[in-house]
Coordinates of C-alpha atoms in Angstrom, one line a residue:
M1 CA -86.8 47.7 -15.7
K2 CA -89.4 49.0 -18.2
L3 CA -89.5 47.4 -21.7
H4 CA -91.0 49.6 -24.5
G5 CA -92.1 47.2 -27.2
F6 CA -94.5 45.9 -29.7
W7 CA -95.9 42.3 -29.2
R8 CA -94.8 41.3 -32.9
S9 CA -91.9 43.3 -33.2
T10 CA -89.0 40.6 -33.8
A11 CA -86.4 43.0 -32.3
T12 CA -88.5 43.4 -29.1
W13 CA -89.1 39.5 -29.1
R14 CA -85.3 39.0 -29.1
V15 CA -85.0 41.2 -25.8
R16 CA -88.1 39.4 -24.2
I17 CA -86.5 36.0 -24.7
A18 CA -83.0 37.3 -23.1
L19 CA -85.0 38.7 -20.1
A20 CA -86.9 35.5 -19.6
H21 CA -83.8 33.3 -20.2
K22 CA -82.0 35.3 -17.4
G23 CA -85.0 35.4 -15.2
L24 CA -85.3 39.0 -15.1
A25 CA -88.5 40.9 -14.0
Y26 CA -89.5 44.0 -15.9
E27 CA -92.7 46.3 -16.4
Y28 CA -94.0 46.1 -20.1
Q29 CA -94.9 49.2 -22.0
P30 CA -96.7 48.4 -25.1
V31 CA -96.1 50.5 -28.2
N32 CA -98.5 50.2 -30.9
L33 CA -96.7 50.4 -34.2
R34 CA -99.8 50.1 -36.3
L35 CA -102.3 52.4 -34.4
G36 CA -103.0 55.5 -36.6
P37 CA -99.7 56.8 -37.7
G38 CA -97.9 54.7 -35.1
E39 CA -97.4 55.3 -31.4
Q40 CA -93.6 55.4 -31.9
H41 CA -94.1 58.7 -33.7
A42 CA -95.6 60.3 -30.7
E43 CA -93.7 63.1 -29.2
Q44 CA -93.6 61.5 -26.0
F45 CA -92.0 58.0 -27.4
R46 CA -89.5 60.3 -29.5
A47 CA -88.3 61.5 -26.4
V48 CA -87.3 58.2 -25.3
N49 CA -86.1 57.1 -28.5
P50 CA -85.4 59.7 -31.2
M51 CA -85.2 56.8 -33.8
R52 CA -89.0 55.9 -33.1
Q53 CA -88.2 52.3 -33.0
V54 CA -88.8 49.4 -30.4
P55 CA -87.6 48.0 -28.3
V56 CA -86.4 50.4 -25.6
L57 CA -85.3 49.2 -22.3
E58 CA -85.4 51.9 -19.5
V59 CA -82.8 50.4 -16.6
E60 CA -81.3 51.8 -13.6
D61 CA -77.6 51.4 -13.3
G62 CA -75.1 53.1 -11.0
G63 CA -77.9 55.2 -9.3
Q64 CA -79.1 56.6 -12.6
T65 CA -82.0 55.5 -15.1
F66 CA -81.2 55.5 -18.8
C67 CA -82.8 54.4 -22.0
L68 CA -81.2 51.8 -23.9
T69 CA -82.1 51.0 -27.6
Q70 CA -81.2 48.6 -30.4
S71 CA -82.0 45.0 -29.5
L72 CA -78.6 43.4 -29.6
A73 CA -77.1 46.4 -27.7
I74 CA -79.5 45.6 -25.0
V75 CA -78.9 41.8 -25.0
E76 CA -75.2 42.5 -24.7
Y77 CA -75.9 44.9 -21.9
L78 CA -78.1 42.2 -20.0
E79 CA -75.2 39.8 -20.8
D80 CA -72.6 42.0 -19.4
R81 CA -74.5 42.7 -16.1
W82 CA -76.1 39.4 -15.6
P83 CA -73.8 36.9 -17.1
A84 CA -75.5 33.7 -15.9
P85 CA -77.1 31.8 -17.5
P86 CA -74.9 33.0 -20.4
L87 CA -76.2 34.1 -23.9
L88 CA -72.7 33.9 -25.5
P89 CA -70.7 30.7 -25.9
E90 CA -67.4 30.1 -24.4
G91 CA -64.5 30.7 -26.7
R92 CA -63.5 33.6 -29.1
V93 CA -64.6 31.8 -32.2
A94 CA -68.0 30.6 -31.0
R95 CA -68.7 33.9 -29.5
A96 CA -67.9 35.7 -32.7
R97 CA -70.0 33.2 -34.6
A98 CA -72.9 33.8 -32.4
R99 CA -72.7 37.5 -32.8
Q100 CA -72.1 37.1 -36.7
I101 CA -75.4 35.1 -36.9
A102 CA -77.4 37.5 -34.8
E103 CA -76.2 40.3 -37.0
M104 CA -77.2 38.4 -40.2
F105 CA -80.9 38.8 -38.9
N106 CA -80.3 42.2 -37.3
S107 CA -78.4 44.1 -40.1
G108 CA -79.1 41.8 -43.1
I109 CA -82.6 40.8 -42.8
Q110 CA -84.9 42.6 -40.3
P111 CA -84.4 46.2 -41.6
L112 CA -85.7 45.1 -45.0
Q113 CA -88.8 43.6 -43.5
N114 CA -89.8 45.9 -40.6
T115 CA -93.1 47.7 -40.4
S116 CA -91.9 51.2 -41.1
V117 CA -90.3 49.8 -44.5
Q118 CA -93.5 47.9 -45.4
L119 CA -95.6 51.1 -44.9
H120 CA -93.1 52.9 -47.0
V121 CA -93.4 50.5 -49.8
E122 CA -97.0 50.3 -49.7
G123 CA -98.0 54.2 -48.9
V124 CA -95.2 56.0 -50.6
L125 CA -93.8 53.8 -53.3
H126 CA -97.3 52.4 -53.9
A127 CA -95.7 49.0 -54.5
N128 CA -96.4 45.6 -53.1
A129 CA -94.7 45.1 -49.8
S130 CA -95.3 41.3 -49.8
A131 CA -93.4 41.0 -53.0
W132 CA -90.7 43.2 -51.5
I133 CA -90.3 40.8 -48.4
R134 CA -90.5 37.6 -50.5
H135 CA -87.4 39.1 -52.7
F136 CA -85.2 40.1 -49.9
V137 CA -85.8 38.1 -46.9
P138 CA -85.3 34.6 -48.5
R139 CA -81.8 35.8 -49.7
G140 CA -80.7 36.4 -46.1
I141 CA -82.2 33.3 -44.7
Q142 CA -80.5 31.2 -47.5
A143 CA -77.1 32.8 -46.1
V144 CA -78.1 32.1 -42.5
E145 CA -78.8 28.3 -43.0
A146 CA -75.6 27.9 -44.9
T147 CA -73.7 29.2 -42.0
L148 CA -75.7 27.3 -39.5
R149 CA -74.5 24.1 -41.1
E150 CA -71.2 24.8 -39.9
T151 CA -72.1 25.9 -36.5
A152 CA -75.0 24.4 -35.1
G153 CA -75.6 21.6 -32.5
R154 CA -78.8 21.4 -30.8
F155 CA -78.9 25.1 -31.2
A156 CA -77.3 27.9 -33.5
V157 CA -73.9 27.6 -32.1
G158 CA -73.3 24.3 -30.3
D159 CA -75.6 22.9 -27.6
A160 CA -76.4 25.9 -25.7
V161 CA -78.9 29.0 -26.2
S162 CA -77.0 31.9 -27.6
I163 CA -77.9 35.3 -28.9
A164 CA -78.1 33.8 -32.2
D165 CA -81.2 31.6 -31.1
L166 CA -82.9 34.8 -29.9
C167 CA -83.0 36.1 -33.4
I168 CA -84.0 32.8 -35.2
V169 CA -87.4 32.2 -33.4
P170 CA -89.1 35.6 -33.9
Q171 CA -87.8 35.6 -37.7
L172 CA -89.2 32.1 -38.4
H173 CA -92.7 33.3 -36.8
F174 CA -92.6 36.2 -39.2
M175 CA -92.0 34.0 -42.2
R176 CA -94.7 31.6 -41.1
R177 CA -97.2 34.4 -40.8
L178 CA -96.4 35.4 -44.4
A179 CA -96.4 31.9 -45.4
L180 CA -93.0 31.9 -46.6
D181 CA -91.8 28.4 -47.5
L182 CA -89.4 27.0 -44.9
T183 CA -88.7 23.7 -46.5
P184 CA -85.4 24.9 -47.7
Y185 CA -84.1 25.6 -44.2
P186 CA -84.3 22.4 -42.3
T187 CA -81.4 23.6 -39.9
L188 CA -83.3 26.6 -39.0
V189 CA -86.7 24.7 -38.5
R190 CA -84.9 22.3 -36.3
I191 CA -83.3 24.9 -33.9
D192 CA -86.7 26.8 -33.8
A193 CA -88.3 23.5 -32.6
A194 CA -85.7 23.2 -29.8
C195 CA -86.1 26.6 -28.5
A196 CA -90.0 26.0 -28.6
D197 CA -89.5 23.6 -25.7
L198 CA -87.6 26.0 -23.6
P199 CA -89.9 28.0 -20.8
A200 CA -88.0 31.3 -21.7
F201 CA -89.0 31.0 -25.3
Q202 CA -92.5 30.1 -24.4
H203 CA -92.9 33.0 -21.8
A204 CA -91.6 35.4 -24.5
H205 CA -93.7 34.3 -27.6
A206 CA -95.7 37.2 -29.2
G207 CA -98.9 35.5 -28.8
R208 CA -98.6 35.5 -25.0
Q209 CA -97.9 39.3 -24.6
P210 CA -100.4 41.5 -23.2
D211 CA -100.7 43.7 -26.2
A212 CA -101.0 40.7 -28.6
E213 CA -103.9 40.9 -31.1
P214 CA -106.2 37.9 -32.0
G215 CA -105.4 36.0 -35.1

C-alpha cells in the first residue's frame, strides 16, 4: 500500500492512525500542500486524485491496484478488509454514533478549515483566514462536545477506540496550533489525552512524519 498525504493534514492523519491501529505497513508519499501553488495541483497528482486532495491510498485488491480517496471511505475499507482490531463498535446504535461523530468532523468542520479554503479566503477574498476559522470551527466543536457527553466512555463511543477518535486527535492538534481555547470542551480534551497514551496514535502523530516541518 502507498499513502499519499501531507504531515499536517487532519484527513491524512486519520488514515495514518487507522493503519497504525491495524498494524498495516505502507509506503508514504508526501504531497506538500503549501509548496508553491501546492503539489496537489500538479498534473501527476491530479491523475491520482482529480479532487486534488489528500489522502489517497493506493492499494492492491483482487489482483488490481486502485486509488481510494476520502479519509472515512479509506478507513471503512480498511475496516472491511482487516476487521481486527476493530474501529467500529459492536451494535447498530453504537456504530451509527461513531460514524455520526466522525462525519461531524469530516463534513461539518474540516471542509471549512482546510488549506485550500484558507488560501482562498486570504488570496482571493482578501479576508482574514484566522478569523474565518475562529468563527466556524468552534460552532462545530461545540456540537461534538455536546454529543460526546451522551456517548463517551474512555473514548468517544464507549471504552474502545473507534473511527470517531481518529477524527478527534488531529482536530484538537489543529485547534491548539491556532491557539483556540479548549477549555469549553473537557470531554474532547479528556478523550484526546486517552488516545495520546496509545502507540498507534503516537506513531501516527504529525510531528513524527518524514515530511514534518520544524516548529
